[in-house]
Amino acid sequence: MEEATAYLRDGVLSHLEKLEAHARKLALKQEETQQQQENLVRLRARIQELRLQRDELQTKVNLQQVGLIRQEGATSSNVEPVQGAETGGQALLKWKVENVKAMLQAFHLTGISGKLTKRGVCFCISTAYEGTYLDSYYLDLLIQQPVQIHHHSVPIFIPLEQIAKKYLQTDIKCFLAMLSDHLNAYAGRKYQADQLQDHFSAFLEGTLQRNSLHNVLFFNYDVETESKTFPFRAKLVYGNLTRSLPTEAIITCKAGDVSASLVEKTAAHSNLFRHTALHKAFDSFKRAAESLDQSM
């Protein structure tokens, strides 16, 4: 009986030791796996860093090649000038293509995306205002000498031609950033006017008047102040087409007798429209009217 008990005890202890050894092996494997994953993350980050360095070096080399070719062409004009010009053009085109590839990554989180095509690149510029995604516009570029706009869906009232003339051949990144600023500002102005028309029409007297670019707005509105309702006329001018707030807000009161406090109220409205989104300004008028009703 004692021998059986000892045998059973030894068997249990042996099995327990095996389980503990197996558990230690699993723990070691988990540590090794975690270390391998951490090493893999570091290696991937290093690879990305090296790729960026490679692209920067390649761009510098291309630029130096273009500069050398131009210099050689100026000093030795009798040695195959046509071939030198062609080689310089090819190097410049190669640099532009590499530059575009780098931009596709840099612009990914800024509302600008794109994909390479057989002849160039197609960009998509997405617009948004205060976290609300609005319209998207497309721009198909031919990467050649000179760079050309093949197709686009940019509205005709956006100064695309002037922006392209100033930036497209010298700085594509600046060209896209400037075009994006114009489109986002236009989308923001239009969004504000739509919000005013859809949600605060009770304040408006008549129809909101606006042009295609939404850089000039006219509207009449009524606001209760001094326990009375006064009619106001507003003209908002957006002198900076890359901004969604007006540079000038001309507010007049259509009432016959205008008190000093009402003049101050008119000036306050002008300041509010120049520094606050249009629909938010009217939302403040709405809250003020509601609080006035509750106090009466």
mmCIF file of C-alpha atoms in Angstrom:
data_model
loop_
_atom_site.group_PDB
_atom_site.id
_atom_site.type_symbol
_atom_site.label_atom_id
_atom_site.label_comp_id
_atom_site.label_asym_id
_atom_site.label_seq_id
_atom_site.Cartn_x
_atom_site.Cartn_y
_atom_site.Cartn_z
ATOM 1 C CA MET A 1 0.000 0.000 0.000
ATOM 2 C CA GLU A 2 2.803 2.415 0.912
ATOM 3 C CA GLU A 3 4.647 1.493 -2.279
ATOM 4 C CA ALA A 4 1.543 2.262 -4.329
ATOM 5 C CA THR A 5 1.088 5.583 -2.599
ATOM 6 C CA ALA A 6 4.738 6.515 -3.171
ATOM 7 C CA TYR A 7 4.465 5.471 -6.799
ATOM 8 C CA LEU A 8 1.327 7.574 -7.255
ATOM 9 C CA ARG A 9 2.971 10.557 -5.545
ATOM 10 C CA ASP A 10 6.047 10.265 -7.718
ATOM 11 C CA GLY A 11 3.856 10.013 -10.811
ATOM 12 C CA VAL A 12 1.884 13.113 -9.899
ATOM 13 C CA LEU A 13 5.054 15.059 -9.121
ATOM 14 C CA SER A 14 6.634 13.926 -12.356
ATOM 15 C CA HIS A 15 3.577 14.999 -14.318
ATOM 16 C CA LEU A 16 3.532 18.326 -12.486
ATOM 17 C CA GLU A 17 7.195 18.905 -13.322
ATOM 18 C CA LYS A 18 6.467 18.183 -16.978
ATOM 19 C CA LEU A 19 3.567 20.649 -16.958
ATOM 20 C CA GLU A 20 5.735 23.309 -15.333
ATOM 21 C CA ALA A 21 8.499 22.710 -17.889
ATOM 22 C CA HIS A 22 5.969 22.952 -20.715
ATOM 23 C CA ALA A 23 4.598 26.180 -19.237
ATOM 24 C CA ARG A 24 8.115 27.658 -19.092
ATOM 25 C CA LYS A 25 8.684 26.735 -22.740
ATOM 26 C CA LEU A 26 5.415 28.395 -23.738
ATOM 27 C CA ALA A 27 6.332 31.537 -21.789
ATOM 28 C CA LEU A 28 9.739 31.644 -23.498
ATOM 29 C CA LYS A 29 8.118 31.194 -26.904
ATOM 30 C CA GLN A 30 5.660 34.005 -26.169
ATOM 31 C CA GLU A 31 8.532 36.276 -25.147
ATOM 32 C CA GLU A 32 10.423 35.350 -28.311
ATOM 33 C CA THR A 33 7.311 35.973 -30.431
ATOM 34 C CA GLN A 34 6.746 39.354 -28.796
ATOM 35 C CA GLN A 35 10.389 40.292 -29.344
ATOM 36 C CA GLN A 36 10.151 39.211 -32.974
ATOM 37 C CA GLN A 37 7.040 41.354 -33.448
ATOM 38 C CA GLU A 38 8.739 44.353 -31.860
ATOM 39 C CA ASN A 39 11.800 43.791 -34.069
ATOM 40 C CA LEU A 40 9.534 43.526 -37.095
ATOM 41 C CA VAL A 41 7.860 46.850 -36.267
ATOM 42 C CA ARG A 42 11.265 48.502 -35.854
ATOM 43 C CA LEU A 43 12.500 47.027 -39.115
ATOM 44 C CA ARG A 44 9.430 48.217 -40.996
ATOM 45 C CA ALA A 45 9.845 51.724 -39.586
ATOM 46 C CA ARG A 46 13.514 51.658 -40.557
ATOM 47 C CA ILE A 47 12.637 50.493 -44.069
ATOM 48 C CA GLN A 48 10.140 53.334 -44.454
ATOM 49 C CA GLU A 49 12.740 55.799 -43.197
ATOM 50 C CA LEU A 50 15.329 54.483 -45.641
ATOM 51 C CA ARG A 51 12.841 54.664 -48.507
ATOM 52 C CA LEU A 52 12.136 58.317 -47.731
ATOM 53 C CA GLN A 53 15.873 59.012 -47.595
ATOM 54 C CA ARG A 54 16.287 57.204 -50.916
ATOM 55 C CA ASP A 55 13.559 59.325 -52.514
ATOM 56 C CA GLU A 56 15.126 62.521 -51.194
ATOM 57 C CA LEU A 57 18.568 61.507 -52.471
ATOM 58 C CA GLN A 58 17.120 60.529 -55.838
ATOM 59 C CA THR A 59 15.411 63.906 -56.119
ATOM 60 C CA LYS A 60 18.671 65.704 -55.277
ATOM 61 C CA VAL A 61 20.574 63.623 -57.849
ATOM 62 C CA ASN A 62 17.978 64.378 -60.506
ATOM 63 C CA LEU A 63 18.147 68.077 -59.752
ATOM 64 C CA GLN A 64 21.947 68.008 -59.889
ATOM 65 C CA GLN A 65 21.802 66.160 -63.202
ATOM 66 C CA VAL A 66 19.476 68.748 -64.637
ATOM 67 C CA GLY A 67 21.763 71.528 -63.424
ATOM 68 C CA LEU A 68 24.857 69.836 -64.877
ATOM 69 C CA ILE A 69 23.185 69.190 -68.191
ATOM 70 C CA ARG A 70 22.106 72.799 -68.482
ATOM 71 C CA GLN A 71 25.615 73.970 -67.553
ATOM 72 C CA GLU A 72 27.238 71.674 -70.093
ATOM 73 C CA GLY A 73 24.791 72.800 -72.735
ATOM 74 C CA ALA A 74 25.687 76.445 -72.074
ATOM 75 C CA THR A 75 29.499 75.912 -72.182
ATOM 76 C CA SER A 76 29.770 73.377 -75.011
ATOM 77 C CA SER A 77 27.046 74.283 -77.449
ATOM 78 C CA ASN A 78 28.858 72.570 -80.361
ATOM 79 C CA VAL A 79 28.657 69.089 -78.797
ATOM 80 C CA GLU A 80 25.273 67.565 -79.638
ATOM 81 C CA PRO A 81 23.097 70.388 -78.198
ATOM 82 C CA VAL A 82 19.854 68.709 -79.216
ATOM 83 C CA GLN A 83 20.730 65.452 -77.478
ATOM 84 C CA GLY A 84 21.758 67.370 -74.344
ATOM 85 C CA ALA A 85 18.446 69.172 -74.267
ATOM 86 C CA GLU A 86 16.548 65.896 -74.647
ATOM 87 C CA THR A 87 18.532 64.286 -71.829
ATOM 88 C CA GLY A 88 17.876 67.289 -69.608
ATOM 89 C CA GLY A 89 14.170 67.106 -70.385
ATOM 90 C CA GLN A 90 14.077 63.397 -69.541
ATOM 91 C CA ALA A 91 15.849 63.986 -66.229
ATOM 92 C CA LEU A 92 13.415 66.785 -65.404
ATOM 93 C CA LEU A 93 10.442 64.574 -66.234
ATOM 94 C CA LYS A 94 11.871 61.766 -64.112
ATOM 95 C CA TRP A 95 12.284 64.159 -61.211
ATOM 96 C CA LYS A 96 8.689 65.358 -61.603
ATOM 97 C CA VAL A 97 7.376 61.780 -61.591
ATOM 98 C CA GLU A 98 9.363 60.954 -58.437
ATOM 99 C CA ASN A 99 8.144 64.173 -56.861
ATOM 100 C CA VAL A 100 4.538 63.263 -57.637
ATOM 101 C CA LYS A 101 4.989 59.802 -56.079
ATOM 102 C CA ALA A 102 6.274 61.363 -52.874
ATOM 103 C CA MET A 103 3.366 63.793 -52.838
ATOM 104 C CA LEU A 104 0.803 61.008 -53.091
ATOM 105 C CA GLN A 105 2.009 59.798 -49.686
ATOM 106 C CA ALA A 106 2.423 63.243 -48.141
ATOM 107 C CA PHE A 107 -1.037 64.464 -49.166
ATOM 108 C CA HIS A 108 -2.919 61.318 -48.111
ATOM 109 C CA LEU A 109 -4.198 62.799 -44.836
ATOM 110 C CA THR A 110 -4.900 66.301 -46.195
ATOM 111 C CA GLY A 111 -7.925 65.500 -48.350
ATOM 112 C CA ILE A 112 -5.811 65.051 -51.492
ATOM 113 C CA SER A 113 -5.332 61.558 -52.873
ATOM 114 C CA GLY A 114 -4.248 60.245 -56.231
ATOM 115 C CA LYS A 115 -3.093 57.367 -58.339
ATOM 116 C CA LEU A 116 -0.553 57.058 -61.097
ATOM 117 C CA THR A 117 -1.865 56.604 -64.638
ATOM 118 C CA LYS A 118 -0.119 55.547 -67.830
ATOM 119 C CA ARG A 119 0.501 59.160 -68.802
ATOM 120 C CA GLY A 120 0.636 60.908 -65.460
ATOM 121 C CA VAL A 121 -1.411 61.060 -62.288
ATOM 122 C CA CYS A 122 -5.069 61.565 -61.365
ATOM 123 C CA PHE A 123 -5.708 63.560 -58.186
ATOM 124 C CA CYS A 124 -8.874 63.651 -56.087
ATOM 125 C CA ILE A 125 -9.367 66.726 -53.877
ATOM 126 C CA SER A 126 -11.987 66.122 -51.177
ATOM 127 C CA THR A 127 -13.529 69.123 -49.446
ATOM 128 C CA ALA A 128 -14.878 69.405 -45.916
ATOM 129 C CA TYR A 129 -16.069 72.041 -43.487
ATOM 130 C CA GLU A 130 -15.877 71.653 -39.711
ATOM 131 C CA GLY A 131 -15.721 67.869 -39.920
ATOM 132 C CA THR A 132 -18.475 67.521 -42.522
ATOM 133 C CA TYR A 133 -17.299 65.951 -45.778
ATOM 134 C CA LEU A 134 -18.649 67.731 -48.828
ATOM 135 C CA ASP A 135 -17.866 67.408 -52.546
ATOM 136 C CA SER A 136 -14.835 65.881 -54.277
ATOM 137 C CA TYR A 137 -13.137 67.145 -57.432
ATOM 138 C CA TYR A 138 -10.848 65.355 -59.875
ATOM 139 C CA LEU A 139 -7.791 66.541 -61.739
ATOM 140 C CA ASP A 140 -5.992 64.457 -64.369
ATOM 141 C CA LEU A 141 -2.430 65.648 -65.052
ATOM 142 C CA LEU A 142 -0.142 64.610 -67.897
ATOM 143 C CA ILE A 143 3.416 64.427 -66.546
ATOM 144 C CA GLN A 144 5.303 65.694 -69.552
ATOM 145 C CA GLN A 145 7.236 68.802 -70.508
ATOM 146 C CA PRO A 146 5.373 71.012 -69.870
ATOM 147 C CA VAL A 147 2.921 69.436 -67.390
ATOM 148 C CA GLN A 148 -0.641 69.648 -68.747
ATOM 149 C CA ILE A 149 -4.135 69.388 -67.273
ATOM 150 C CA HIS A 150 -5.873 66.679 -69.300
ATOM 151 C CA HIS A 151 -9.306 66.515 -67.618
ATOM 152 C CA HIS A 152 -10.810 68.023 -64.485
ATOM 153 C CA SER A 153 -14.121 68.538 -62.656
ATOM 154 C CA VAL A 154 -13.176 71.850 -61.002
ATOM 155 C CA PRO A 155 -16.022 74.415 -61.270
ATOM 156 C CA ILE A 156 -15.472 77.071 -63.927
ATOM 157 C CA PHE A 157 -15.586 79.916 -61.396
ATOM 158 C CA ILE A 158 -12.560 78.561 -59.497
ATOM 159 C CA PRO A 159 -9.441 80.330 -60.896
ATOM 160 C CA LEU A 160 -7.793 77.073 -61.978
ATOM 161 C CA GLU A 161 -6.050 78.605 -65.000
ATOM 162 C CA GLN A 162 -4.440 81.379 -62.968
ATOM 163 C CA ILE A 163 -3.298 78.949 -60.252
ATOM 164 C CA ALA A 164 -1.872 76.574 -62.868
ATOM 165 C CA LYS A 165 -0.067 79.383 -64.666
ATOM 166 C CA LYS A 166 1.607 80.450 -61.435
ATOM 167 C CA TYR A 167 2.517 77.084 -59.855
ATOM 168 C CA LEU A 168 1.959 74.029 -62.082
ATOM 169 C CA GLN A 169 5.291 74.031 -63.951
ATOM 170 C CA THR A 170 7.471 74.970 -60.975
ATOM 171 C CA ASP A 171 5.839 73.496 -57.852
ATOM 172 C CA ILE A 172 3.093 70.872 -58.232
ATOM 173 C CA LYS A 173 2.764 70.517 -54.460
ATOM 174 C CA CYS A 174 2.066 74.244 -54.073
ATOM 175 C CA PHE A 175 -0.326 74.095 -57.042
ATOM 176 C CA LEU A 176 -2.387 71.335 -55.403
ATOM 177 C CA ALA A 177 -2.334 73.011 -51.983
ATOM 178 C CA MET A 178 -3.517 76.335 -53.427
ATOM 179 C CA LEU A 179 -6.243 74.660 -55.494
ATOM 180 C CA SER A 180 -7.369 72.714 -52.419
ATOM 181 C CA ASP A 181 -7.567 75.963 -50.410
ATOM 182 C CA HIS A 182 -9.803 77.543 -53.064
ATOM 183 C CA LEU A 183 -12.078 74.506 -53.302
ATOM 184 C CA ASN A 184 -12.402 74.044 -49.546
ATOM 185 C CA ALA A 185 -13.119 77.752 -49.014
ATOM 186 C CA TYR A 186 -15.792 77.688 -51.728
ATOM 187 C CA ALA A 187 -17.330 74.525 -50.275
ATOM 188 C CA GLY A 188 -17.328 76.096 -46.798
ATOM 189 C CA ARG A 189 -19.034 79.289 -47.996
ATOM 190 C CA LYS A 190 -21.662 77.308 -49.883
ATOM 191 C CA TYR A 191 -22.249 75.008 -46.903
ATOM 192 C CA GLN A 192 -22.853 77.966 -44.581
ATOM 193 C CA ALA A 193 -25.312 79.585 -47.001
ATOM 194 C CA ASP A 194 -27.171 76.280 -47.412
ATOM 195 C CA GLN A 195 -27.375 75.827 -43.647
ATOM 196 C CA LEU A 196 -28.753 79.348 -43.241
ATOM 197 C CA GLN A 197 -31.370 78.775 -45.934
ATOM 198 C CA ASP A 198 -32.398 75.328 -44.643
ATOM 199 C CA HIS A 199 -32.389 75.808 -40.863
ATOM 200 C CA PHE A 200 -32.820 79.518 -40.156
ATOM 201 C CA SER A 201 -35.239 80.645 -42.847
ATOM 202 C CA ALA A 202 -37.585 81.935 -40.098
ATOM 203 C CA PHE A 203 -35.151 84.807 -39.537
ATOM 204 C CA LEU A 204 -34.919 85.685 -43.239
ATOM 205 C CA GLU A 205 -37.131 88.153 -45.002
ATOM 206 C CA GLY A 206 -37.219 87.128 -48.637
ATOM 207 C CA THR A 207 -34.622 84.997 -50.434
ATOM 208 C CA LEU A 208 -30.932 84.697 -49.740
ATOM 209 C CA GLN A 209 -29.108 86.058 -52.803
ATOM 210 C CA ARG A 210 -25.743 84.557 -53.707
ATOM 211 C CA ASN A 211 -23.519 84.172 -56.759
ATOM 212 C CA SER A 212 -21.961 80.961 -58.059
ATOM 213 C CA LEU A 213 -18.703 81.453 -56.173
ATOM 214 C CA HIS A 214 -20.579 82.353 -52.983
ATOM 215 C CA ASN A 215 -18.203 85.246 -52.364
ATOM 216 C CA VAL A 216 -21.000 87.853 -52.234
ATOM 217 C CA LEU A 217 -24.187 87.307 -50.199
ATOM 218 C CA PHE A 218 -27.224 89.566 -49.748
ATOM 219 C CA PHE A 219 -30.056 88.886 -47.310
ATOM 220 C CA ASN A 220 -32.574 90.634 -45.061
ATOM 221 C CA TYR A 221 -33.183 89.294 -41.578
ATOM 222 C CA ASP A 222 -35.181 90.150 -38.466
ATOM 223 C CA VAL A 223 -33.749 90.037 -34.948
ATOM 224 C CA GLU A 224 -35.556 90.800 -31.720
ATOM 225 C CA THR A 225 -33.729 93.310 -29.540
ATOM 226 C CA GLU A 226 -34.811 95.843 -26.941
ATOM 227 C CA SER A 227 -38.132 93.937 -26.748
ATOM 228 C CA LYS A 228 -38.787 94.792 -30.380
ATOM 229 C CA THR A 229 -38.138 93.123 -33.724
ATOM 230 C CA PHE A 230 -35.888 95.124 -36.039
ATOM 231 C CA PRO A 231 -35.233 94.473 -39.750
ATOM 232 C CA PHE A 232 -31.605 94.341 -40.882
ATOM 233 C CA ARG A 233 -30.016 94.205 -44.316
ATOM 234 C CA ALA A 234 -26.703 92.371 -44.773
ATOM 235 C CA LYS A 235 -24.082 92.287 -47.495
ATOM 236 C CA LEU A 236 -21.209 89.867 -46.947
ATOM 237 C CA VAL A 237 -18.124 90.127 -49.163
ATOM 238 C CA TYR A 238 -15.496 87.383 -49.200
ATOM 239 C CA GLY A 239 -12.459 89.223 -50.526
ATOM 240 C CA ASN A 240 -10.088 86.333 -49.826
ATOM 241 C CA LEU A 241 -11.197 83.381 -51.961
ATOM 242 C CA THR A 242 -9.130 80.949 -49.900
ATOM 243 C CA ARG A 243 -11.163 81.683 -46.746
ATOM 244 C CA SER A 244 -14.700 80.756 -45.764
ATOM 245 C CA LEU A 245 -15.328 83.848 -43.622
ATOM 246 C CA PRO A 246 -16.132 87.284 -45.074
ATOM 247 C CA THR A 247 -13.583 90.084 -45.128
ATOM 248 C CA GLU A 248 -16.372 92.664 -45.100
ATOM 249 C CA ALA A 249 -19.819 92.589 -43.485
ATOM 250 C CA ILE A 250 -22.011 95.619 -44.176
ATOM 251 C CA ILE A 251 -25.038 95.620 -41.860
ATOM 252 C CA THR A 252 -27.706 98.326 -41.904
ATOM 253 C CA CYS A 253 -30.949 98.644 -39.967
ATOM 254 C CA LYS A 254 -34.016 99.407 -42.071
ATOM 255 C CA ALA A 255 -35.905 100.926 -39.140
ATOM 256 C CA GLY A 256 -36.682 104.645 -39.274
ATOM 257 C CA ASP A 257 -35.422 105.765 -35.891
ATOM 258 C CA VAL A 258 -32.173 104.066 -34.886
ATOM 259 C CA SER A 259 -31.045 104.389 -31.278
ATOM 260 C CA ALA A 260 -27.444 104.414 -30.118
ATOM 261 C CA SER A 261 -27.817 100.930 -28.676
ATOM 262 C CA LEU A 262 -29.157 99.698 -32.008
ATOM 263 C CA VAL A 263 -26.140 101.186 -33.788
ATOM 264 C CA GLU A 264 -23.946 99.227 -31.403
ATOM 265 C CA LYS A 265 -26.011 96.110 -32.118
ATOM 266 C CA THR A 266 -25.486 96.612 -35.856
ATOM 267 C CA ALA A 267 -21.713 96.880 -35.353
ATOM 268 C CA ALA A 268 -21.803 93.763 -33.162
ATOM 269 C CA HIS A 269 -23.612 91.856 -35.928
ATOM 270 C CA SER A 270 -20.975 92.934 -38.445
ATOM 271 C CA ASN A 271 -18.184 91.725 -36.187
ATOM 272 C CA LEU A 272 -20.012 88.452 -35.534
ATOM 273 C CA PHE A 273 -20.459 87.683 -39.247
ATOM 274 C CA ARG A 274 -16.762 88.380 -39.935
ATOM 275 C CA HIS A 275 -15.531 85.988 -37.246
ATOM 276 C CA THR A 276 -18.212 83.281 -37.010
ATOM 277 C CA ALA A 277 -19.701 80.834 -39.483
ATOM 278 C CA LEU A 278 -22.942 82.218 -40.892
ATOM 279 C CA HIS A 279 -25.259 79.507 -39.581
ATOM 280 C CA LYS A 280 -23.597 79.642 -36.145
ATOM 281 C CA ALA A 281 -24.193 83.389 -35.989
ATOM 282 C CA PHE A 282 -27.900 82.832 -36.583
ATOM 283 C CA ASP A 283 -27.888 80.022 -34.069
ATOM 284 C CA SER A 284 -26.715 82.560 -31.493
ATOM 285 C CA PHE A 285 -29.595 84.857 -32.541
ATOM 286 C CA LYS A 286 -31.971 81.935 -32.033
ATOM 287 C CA ARG A 287 -30.648 81.131 -28.548
ATOM 288 C CA ALA A 288 -30.849 84.814 -27.552
ATOM 289 C CA ALA A 289 -34.472 84.974 -28.692
ATOM 290 C CA GLU A 290 -35.347 81.801 -26.778
ATOM 291 C CA SER A 291 -33.753 83.072 -23.587
ATOM 292 C CA LEU A 292 -35.641 86.361 -23.993
ATOM 293 C CA ASP A 293 -38.937 84.488 -24.326
ATOM 294 C CA GLN A 294 -38.231 82.476 -21.187
ATOM 295 C CA SER A 295 -37.493 85.587 -19.159
ATOM 296 C CA MET A 296 -40.778 87.254 -20.118
#
